[in-house]
């Protein structure tokens, strides 16, 4: 078949269409990422949290963050309403009706701590075009590297938990998010928020140990006294003794979106505390990267398209050049006229 414009368009449509059909038929999600071998994490137990916000102050001090008065502009203390370029960690309050009882959904209240969950398969890392977001292959800490960042804010849009924040109020704004106090961990210390928490509501440890601890808590008898570790699980610090609450029977972060290294326990449903609950058991990058890989696999179609386009452009250019050097048949040439 001669490759004229009409045939070329037919071929291109067929090639691209074929690639798209193949993608629909065979675009398999890529394998989910696995928890790194030395993954560190945090267990936040909402039932142990007393809302003292010591963790927020410690976070600011450890990360050199200034106070924020977004909630009350004339306030004389730190009053952020949400995580931001100046606040990497925030304690929020859930309240319902008369809010008489702690850890009760109806007519009760509960606390919730929000910061980066250090996802096992993080969307922010997947979408970053310049690898400014990275996940440590050993510890699993998800870090933002300001020196590589181009400020595109894809990470802000991709995070299912709304965590990375851009400093819109700065002339040369940066992305900010909890880095799990990687700078302290590098010196053998633990994250500042876990270090200061008086009740062990924010508890640091190896993810595998924290999962076992969560299971221990799920098996506790509500109302009975138990000891809860403070700071770092198993590090020997005197514990905090409290009544066991009536926990929800699931731990948030074990499977949500492929798992997170910051996990949550609560007596109030997680959606009431602001966590997305209608989410799949796999990270979104398993699907988006699967489709990307399939498109790359079918790069043949765009290649044919480009080759054909180049051919058409070249042919048109040659024809135009040829026309420039030939006299128009219906017009007498100037030479002949003269
Ligand atoms: S919570 Fe958001 S910012 Fe943190 S690792 Fe997951 S996707 Fe990235
Ligand atoms: S781990 Fe560090 S940066 Fe993250 S919330 Fe805790 S204190 Fe803040
Ligand atoms: S320091 Fe502990 S108890 Fe106090 S608000 Fe933070 S997580 Fe809750």
PDB file of C-alpha atoms and ligand atoms in Angstrom, residues 44 48-56 91 113 193 196-202, ligand 3:
ATOM      1  CA  UNK A  44      -0.609   6.793  67.195  1.00  0.00           C
ATOM      2  CA  UNK A  48      -4.108   7.562  74.846  1.00  0.00           C
ATOM      3  CA  UNK A  49      -3.848  11.105  73.469  1.00  0.00           C
ATOM      4  CA  UNK A  50      -4.794  13.827  75.961  1.00  0.00           C
ATOM      5  CA  UNK A  51      -4.546  16.681  73.452  1.00  0.00           C
ATOM      6  CA  UNK A  52      -1.680  18.404  75.274  1.00  0.00           C
ATOM      7  CA  UNK A  53      -0.007  19.293  71.924  1.00  0.00           C
ATOM      8  CA  UNK A  54       3.457  18.812  73.377  1.00  0.00           C
ATOM      9  CA  UNK A  55       4.178  16.887  70.167  1.00  0.00           C
ATOM     10  CA  UNK A  56       3.334  19.940  68.072  1.00  0.00           C
ATOM     11  CA  UNK A  91      -3.509  17.614  66.841  1.00  0.00           C
ATOM     12  CA  UNK A 113      -2.743  13.585  65.056  1.00  0.00           C
ATOM     13  CA  UNK A 193       6.922  14.094  68.852  1.00  0.00           C
ATOM     14  CA  UNK A 196       7.949  14.150  74.399  1.00  0.00           C
ATOM     15  CA  UNK A 197       4.561  12.433  74.348  1.00  0.00           C
ATOM     16  CA  UNK A 198       3.684  11.931  78.039  1.00  0.00           C
ATOM     17  CA  UNK A 199       1.262   9.038  77.522  1.00  0.00           C
ATOM     18  CA  UNK A 200       2.840   7.071  74.692  1.00  0.00           C
ATOM     19  CA  UNK A 201       0.023   8.073  72.314  1.00  0.00           C
ATOM     20  CA  UNK A 202       2.746   8.697  69.724  1.00  0.00           C
TER      21      UNK A 202
HETATM   22  S1  LIG B   3       2.137  14.798  73.048  1.00  0.00           S
HETATM   23 FE1  LIG B   3       1.054  12.839  73.016  1.00  0.00          FE
HETATM   24  S2  LIG B   3      -0.691  13.143  74.371  1.00  0.00           S
HETATM   25 FE2  LIG B   3       0.100  15.180  73.916  1.00  0.00          FE
HETATM   26  S3  LIG B   3      -1.111  15.809  72.115  1.00  0.00           S
HETATM   27 FE3  LIG B   3       0.726  14.862  71.301  1.00  0.00          FE
HETATM   28  S4  LIG B   3       0.175  12.726  70.941  1.00  0.00           S
HETATM   29 FE4  LIG B   3      -1.388  13.601  72.298  1.00  0.00          FE
END
